[in-house]
Coordinates of C-alpha atoms in Angstrom, one line a residue:
M1 CA -41.2 -93.3 -7.6
E2 CA -44.0 -91.7 -9.5
L3 CA -42.7 -89.2 -12.0
V4 CA -44.7 -86.0 -12.6
I5 CA -43.8 -83.0 -14.9
Y6 CA -44.6 -79.5 -13.7
G7 CA -45.6 -77.5 -16.8
A8 CA -47.8 -77.9 -19.8
Q9 CA -46.2 -76.0 -22.6
G10 CA -43.4 -76.6 -25.1
I11 CA -40.6 -77.2 -22.5
A12 CA -42.7 -79.7 -20.5
L13 CA -44.0 -81.5 -23.6
G14 CA -40.5 -81.7 -25.1
A15 CA -39.2 -83.1 -21.8
Y16 CA -42.0 -85.7 -21.7
E17 CA -41.3 -86.9 -25.2
A18 CA -37.5 -87.1 -24.6
I19 CA -37.9 -89.0 -21.3
N20 CA -40.4 -91.3 -23.0
N21 CA -37.9 -92.1 -25.8
I22 CA -34.7 -92.2 -23.8
Y23 CA -36.0 -93.8 -20.5
P24 CA -39.1 -95.8 -21.6
Q25 CA -39.0 -97.6 -18.2
R26 CA -40.1 -94.3 -16.5
T27 CA -43.9 -93.7 -16.4
I28 CA -45.0 -90.1 -16.2
S29 CA -48.4 -90.0 -14.5
C30 CA -49.4 -86.4 -15.2
F31 CA -48.5 -82.8 -15.9
L32 CA -49.1 -80.3 -13.2
V33 CA -50.0 -76.6 -13.5
S34 CA -50.9 -73.9 -11.0
Q35 CA -54.2 -73.2 -12.7
R36 CA -55.9 -74.7 -15.7
G37 CA -56.3 -71.4 -17.6
A38 CA -55.7 -71.9 -21.3
N39 CA -53.7 -75.1 -20.7
A40 CA -54.8 -78.4 -22.4
E41 CA -56.6 -81.0 -20.3
I42 CA -54.5 -83.8 -21.9
L43 CA -51.0 -83.8 -23.5
S44 CA -49.8 -86.9 -25.3
G45 CA -52.5 -88.9 -23.6
V46 CA -51.4 -87.8 -20.2
P47 CA -53.7 -85.7 -18.0
V48 CA -52.9 -82.1 -17.1
L49 CA -53.9 -81.5 -13.4
E50 CA -54.0 -78.5 -11.2
L51 CA -51.6 -78.5 -8.3
E52 CA -53.9 -77.9 -5.3
P53 CA -56.5 -80.7 -6.0
Y54 CA -53.8 -83.1 -7.0
A55 CA -51.8 -82.5 -3.8
N56 CA -55.0 -82.6 -1.6
A57 CA -55.9 -86.0 -3.0
L58 CA -52.6 -87.5 -1.8
S59 CA -51.7 -88.7 1.7
C60 CA -48.4 -87.7 3.3
D61 CA -46.9 -91.1 2.5
E62 CA -48.0 -90.9 -1.1
K63 CA -46.5 -87.5 -1.5
K64 CA -43.1 -89.0 -0.5
E65 CA -43.3 -91.3 -3.5
V66 CA -43.8 -88.4 -6.0
E67 CA -40.8 -87.0 -7.9
I68 CA -41.6 -83.8 -9.8
L69 CA -39.6 -82.5 -12.7
I70 CA -40.1 -78.7 -13.1
A71 CA -40.1 -78.0 -16.8
T72 CA -40.9 -74.3 -17.2
P73 CA -39.0 -71.1 -17.9
E74 CA -36.4 -70.8 -15.2
N75 CA -37.5 -67.4 -14.0
V76 CA -40.7 -68.9 -12.5
M77 CA -39.1 -72.0 -11.0
P78 CA -38.5 -70.5 -7.5
E79 CA -42.2 -69.6 -7.2
I80 CA -43.1 -73.1 -8.3
E81 CA -40.7 -74.7 -5.8
K82 CA -42.3 -72.6 -3.0
A83 CA -45.8 -73.7 -4.0
L84 CA -44.8 -77.4 -4.1
D85 CA -43.2 -77.2 -0.7
E86 CA -46.3 -75.5 0.7
H87 CA -48.3 -78.5 -0.6
G88 CA -46.0 -81.1 1.0
L89 CA -44.4 -82.1 -2.3
F90 CA -40.7 -81.8 -1.4
C91 CA -39.1 -84.1 -4.0
H92 CA -38.6 -81.8 -7.0
V93 CA -35.8 -80.9 -9.3
R94 CA -35.4 -78.1 -11.9
L95 CA -35.0 -79.0 -15.5
T96 CA -32.7 -76.2 -16.5
S97 CA -32.5 -75.0 -20.0
Q98 CA -29.1 -76.7 -20.3
R99 CA -30.4 -80.0 -19.1
W100 CA -33.5 -79.6 -21.4
A101 CA -31.2 -79.1 -24.4
E102 CA -29.2 -82.2 -23.5
L103 CA -32.4 -84.2 -23.3
M104 CA -33.7 -82.9 -26.6
G105 CA -30.3 -83.5 -28.2
Y106 CA -30.3 -87.2 -27.3
H107 CA -34.0 -87.5 -28.2
L108 CA -34.0 -85.7 -31.5
V109 CA -30.8 -87.1 -32.9
S110 CA -32.4 -90.6 -32.9
N111 CA -35.0 -89.6 -35.6
K112 CA -32.5 -87.5 -37.5
E113 CA -35.0 -84.8 -38.0
F114 CA -33.3 -82.1 -36.0
I115 CA -29.6 -82.8 -36.0
P116 CA -27.6 -81.4 -33.0
L117 CA -24.5 -79.4 -33.8
S118 CA -22.8 -81.5 -31.0
A119 CA -23.2 -84.6 -33.3
L120 CA -20.8 -83.1 -35.9
P121 CA -17.1 -83.8 -35.9
I122 CA -14.7 -81.0 -34.9
G123 CA -13.0 -79.3 -37.8
Y124 CA -9.8 -77.4 -38.3
N125 CA -10.9 -74.1 -39.8
K126 CA -12.4 -71.7 -37.4
A127 CA -15.3 -69.7 -38.6
E128 CA -15.5 -65.9 -38.1
V129 CA -18.5 -65.5 -35.8
H130 CA -20.4 -62.3 -35.0
V131 CA -23.3 -62.8 -32.6
F132 CA -25.3 -59.7 -31.5
M133 CA -27.0 -59.8 -28.1
A134 CA -30.2 -57.8 -28.0
K135 CA -30.5 -55.6 -24.9
F136 CA -33.3 -53.2 -23.8
Y137 CA -32.9 -50.4 -21.3
K138 CA -35.8 -51.8 -19.2
D139 CA -34.4 -55.4 -19.1
R140 CA -34.7 -57.0 -15.7
Q141 CA -31.4 -57.2 -13.8
L142 CA -30.0 -60.7 -13.9
D143 CA -29.1 -62.5 -10.7
S144 CA -26.4 -64.7 -12.2
T145 CA -23.4 -63.7 -14.4
Y146 CA -22.7 -64.9 -17.9
H147 CA -19.1 -64.9 -19.3
M148 CA -19.6 -63.6 -22.9
P149 CA -17.3 -65.1 -25.5
E150 CA -15.4 -62.4 -27.5
W151 CA -17.7 -63.1 -30.5
I152 CA -20.8 -61.8 -28.7
T153 CA -21.5 -58.1 -29.0
P154 CA -24.4 -56.4 -27.1
I155 CA -26.7 -54.2 -29.2
Q156 CA -29.3 -51.9 -27.7
V157 CA -32.7 -52.4 -29.2
G158 CA -35.3 -49.7 -29.2
A159 CA -32.5 -47.2 -28.7
A160 CA -34.5 -44.5 -30.7
L161 CA -37.1 -44.6 -28.0
C162 CA -35.0 -43.5 -25.0
D163 CA -31.9 -41.6 -24.0
E164 CA -30.5 -44.2 -21.7
R165 CA -27.7 -46.4 -23.1
V166 CA -27.0 -50.0 -22.2
A167 CA -24.7 -51.0 -25.1
N168 CA -22.1 -49.4 -27.4
I169 CA -23.9 -50.5 -30.6
L170 CA -27.4 -49.0 -31.1
D171 CA -30.1 -50.3 -33.4
C172 CA -30.9 -46.6 -34.2
D173 CA -27.6 -46.0 -36.0
G174 CA -27.4 -46.3 -39.8
E175 CA -30.4 -47.7 -41.6
N176 CA -32.9 -48.9 -39.0
I177 CA -36.4 -49.5 -37.7
S178 CA -35.5 -48.9 -34.0
E179 CA -38.7 -46.9 -33.3
K180 CA -40.7 -50.0 -34.1
N181 CA -39.1 -52.0 -31.3
V182 CA -42.3 -52.0 -29.3
N183 CA -43.8 -54.3 -31.9
Y184 CA -40.8 -55.9 -33.5
S185 CA -38.9 -56.6 -30.3
E186 CA -35.5 -58.2 -30.9
L187 CA -36.1 -58.1 -34.7
T188 CA -35.1 -54.5 -34.8
A189 CA -31.6 -55.8 -34.0
L190 CA -31.8 -58.3 -36.9
Y191 CA -33.0 -55.6 -39.2
W192 CA -30.0 -53.4 -38.2
M193 CA -27.6 -56.4 -38.8
W194 CA -29.1 -56.9 -42.2
K195 CA -28.8 -53.3 -43.4
N196 CA -25.6 -52.4 -41.7
R197 CA -23.5 -55.6 -41.5
L198 CA -24.8 -58.3 -43.8
N199 CA -24.7 -56.1 -46.9
Q200 CA -21.0 -55.4 -46.5
K201 CA -19.2 -57.6 -49.0
R202 CA -15.9 -59.2 -47.9
S203 CA -13.6 -61.8 -49.3
T204 CA -14.2 -63.9 -46.1
D205 CA -18.0 -64.0 -46.5
K206 CA -18.1 -67.8 -47.0
N207 CA -16.5 -68.3 -43.6
E208 CA -18.5 -65.6 -41.8
Y209 CA -21.4 -66.4 -39.5
F210 CA -23.8 -63.8 -38.0
G211 CA -26.3 -64.5 -35.2
L212 CA -28.8 -63.0 -32.9
I213 CA -29.5 -63.9 -29.2
H214 CA -31.2 -62.1 -26.3
Y215 CA -29.7 -60.8 -23.1
R216 CA -31.2 -63.7 -21.1
R217 CA -31.6 -66.4 -23.9
I218 CA -28.2 -67.5 -25.2
L219 CA -27.6 -70.0 -28.1
E220 CA -25.2 -72.3 -26.3
L221 CA -22.0 -72.6 -28.5
T222 CA -18.6 -73.8 -27.3
E223 CA -15.2 -73.1 -29.0
N224 CA -15.4 -76.6 -30.3
D225 CA -18.8 -75.9 -31.8
I226 CA -17.3 -72.9 -33.7
L227 CA -14.7 -75.3 -35.2
K228 CA -17.5 -77.4 -36.5
L229 CA -19.2 -74.8 -38.6
S230 CA -17.1 -74.3 -41.7
D231 CA -15.7 -77.8 -42.2
N232 CA -19.1 -79.3 -41.9
D233 CA -20.7 -76.8 -44.3
V234 CA -23.2 -75.7 -41.7
D235 CA -25.6 -73.1 -43.0
V236 CA -27.8 -72.4 -39.9
V237 CA -27.7 -73.2 -36.2
L238 CA -31.2 -72.9 -34.6
P239 CA -32.3 -73.7 -31.0
Y240 CA -34.0 -77.0 -30.6
P241 CA -37.6 -76.6 -31.6
M242 CA -40.4 -77.0 -29.0
P243 CA -43.4 -79.3 -29.6
Y244 CA -46.9 -78.1 -29.1
E245 CA -50.2 -79.9 -29.2
P246 CA -52.2 -80.4 -31.3
N247 CA -50.1 -78.3 -33.7
I248 CA -48.4 -74.9 -33.8
E249 CA -51.4 -73.1 -35.4
V250 CA -53.4 -73.7 -32.3
H251 CA -50.5 -72.6 -30.1
H252 CA -50.4 -69.3 -31.9
E253 CA -53.9 -68.5 -30.7
R254 CA -52.3 -67.8 -27.3
Y255 CA -50.2 -65.0 -28.7
L256 CA -51.8 -63.5 -31.9
A257 CA -55.3 -62.1 -32.3
E258 CA -57.3 -63.6 -35.1
G259 CA -57.1 -60.3 -37.1
D260 CA -53.3 -60.3 -36.8
W261 CA -53.1 -63.9 -37.8
K262 CA -55.2 -63.2 -40.9
A263 CA -52.9 -60.3 -41.8
L264 CA -49.9 -62.5 -41.6
V265 CA -51.5 -65.2 -43.8
T266 CA -52.5 -62.6 -46.3
A267 CA -49.0 -61.1 -46.4
I268 CA -47.6 -64.5 -47.2
E269 CA -50.2 -65.2 -49.9
E270 CA -49.4 -61.8 -51.6
L271 CA -45.6 -61.7 -51.4
Q272 CA -44.5 -65.4 -51.1
P273 CA -47.1 -67.6 -52.9
A274 CA -44.8 -70.6 -53.0
Y275 CA -44.5 -70.5 -49.2
S276 CA -48.2 -69.9 -48.9
E277 CA -48.7 -73.3 -50.5
R278 CA -46.7 -74.9 -47.8
L279 CA -48.1 -72.9 -44.9
S280 CA -50.9 -75.3 -43.9
E281 CA -48.5 -78.2 -43.9
I282 CA -46.0 -76.4 -41.6
L283 CA -48.8 -75.1 -39.3
N284 CA -50.2 -78.6 -38.9
Q285 CA -47.0 -80.0 -37.5
R286 CA -46.0 -79.7 -33.9
Y287 CA -42.6 -78.0 -33.8
L288 CA -41.9 -74.3 -33.5
Y289 CA -38.6 -72.4 -33.6
N290 CA -39.0 -69.9 -30.7
Y291 CA -37.3 -66.6 -29.8
N292 CA -36.0 -65.4 -33.2
I293 CA -32.6 -66.7 -32.2
M294 CA -30.2 -68.1 -34.7
L295 CA -26.7 -68.3 -36.2
A296 CA -26.3 -68.5 -39.9
R297 CA -23.8 -68.1 -42.7
K298 CA -23.6 -64.5 -43.7
E299 CA -25.3 -64.9 -47.1
V300 CA -27.9 -67.3 -45.7
L301 CA -29.0 -64.9 -43.0
S302 CA -29.0 -62.0 -45.6
E303 CA -31.4 -64.1 -47.8
Y304 CA -33.6 -64.8 -44.9
C305 CA -33.8 -61.2 -43.9
H306 CA -34.6 -60.2 -47.5
W307 CA -37.5 -62.7 -47.3
L308 CA -38.6 -61.9 -43.8
F309 CA -38.9 -58.1 -43.4
P310 CA -41.1 -57.4 -46.4
L311 CA -43.6 -59.9 -45.0
L312 CA -43.5 -58.3 -41.6
E313 CA -43.9 -54.8 -43.1
R314 CA -46.9 -56.0 -45.1
A315 CA -48.5 -57.7 -42.1
E316 CA -48.0 -54.5 -40.2
E317 CA -49.9 -52.6 -42.9
L318 CA -52.8 -55.1 -42.9
S319 CA -53.2 -55.5 -39.2
V320 CA -56.0 -53.6 -37.4
P321 CA -55.0 -51.5 -35.6
K322 CA -51.8 -50.9 -37.6
G323 CA -48.5 -51.3 -36.0
C324 CA -47.9 -47.6 -35.6
D325 CA -51.0 -47.5 -33.3
R326 CA -50.0 -50.3 -30.9
H327 CA -47.3 -51.5 -28.6
D328 CA -47.7 -55.3 -28.0
R329 CA -44.7 -57.1 -29.6
Y330 CA -47.0 -58.9 -32.1
I331 CA -44.6 -58.6 -35.0
G332 CA -42.0 -60.4 -32.9
Y333 CA -44.4 -63.3 -32.4
M334 CA -45.0 -63.3 -36.2
G335 CA -41.2 -63.6 -36.7
E336 CA -41.2 -66.9 -34.8
T337 CA -43.9 -68.3 -37.2
L338 CA -42.0 -67.1 -40.2
A339 CA -38.7 -68.5 -39.0
T340 CA -40.4 -71.9 -38.6
L341 CA -42.0 -71.7 -42.1
Y342 CA -38.8 -70.5 -43.8
F343 CA -36.3 -73.0 -42.3
M344 CA -38.7 -76.0 -42.4
V345 CA -39.5 -75.3 -46.1
N346 CA -35.8 -75.0 -46.9
K347 CA -34.5 -77.9 -44.7
E348 CA -33.5 -79.9 -47.8
K349 CA -31.7 -76.9 -49.3
L350 CA -29.9 -75.7 -46.2
N351 CA -27.7 -77.6 -43.8
I352 CA -29.5 -76.9 -40.6
V353 CA -28.2 -78.1 -37.2
H354 CA -29.4 -77.3 -33.6
A355 CA -28.0 -76.3 -30.3
G356 CA -29.4 -75.6 -26.8
C357 CA -30.8 -72.2 -25.8
R358 CA -29.7 -71.4 -22.3
F359 CA -31.9 -69.2 -20.1
I360 CA -30.0 -66.9 -17.9
T361 CA -31.7 -66.0 -14.6

């Protein structure tokens, strides 16, 4: 059957590259999208087509020979399935975030650039893990349930902006930037962790790991994975990065205005000149660490926060309008760029491994 991928962003492109590598006998004829919009016309030499004209050009018999892999965020999959059925394309399957992670794991382990945590041997010493799950009082109600391991603790972000409470731990307690949540998004939780947890010195620091996830985006870690951290000297666990064409600098144009982008670049030049020298190199490659999700050894995460937040604060000062005059999550998007810059520059210094990022619907 003819194989088609529905989607044209990082999930879809990652799926295409993984299938091409793992199953070279399968030919992917095109990417499908609902509307062209800002999507590319070609990805990896394969055309990106709009659904309606593509379906209208096929006969009923030809549609029966088309298999469609839906590679998009899972919350929009039901709507896509409905549209495919309406166009007579009934052979389709969801590429869930778990299956996407499995594909990327098999794909990326072969080039040894992004090592999966699953590839490491199970150890004997169990790390002490503390993962905070960012929750906001306006979060959409989830249809499915997720059994949270005991090492995940909800934290309410933007708690200073409302009276409603959805978690016992609030990002407005202690030293915080909770009121900036409208721009910093989940990073107000990371700031709270830095100031109120990571700075607490303990004798077990070497075996302590702290992490940040979202209420619907979960870094997939099993109990066996926890046993792999200390004995394999893991410093950081990041979600599998997503590829973008032609590079991640062009991808950022979808999310950051030109003035904000210039503010970020200037902040890096002023405060971290050594990283500024590597910025162009990193921006011209294709992989981005999304979502500001990670798990890291306590001292490693503290060092990252010490590097990250002064840059964000300076970018906030330089942006027009300034952060205090807007509500558009732009600092959160900057955080993804800076995470990519930091961990890719330090990939020889740090032992970085990767895991799947499960999307809860």
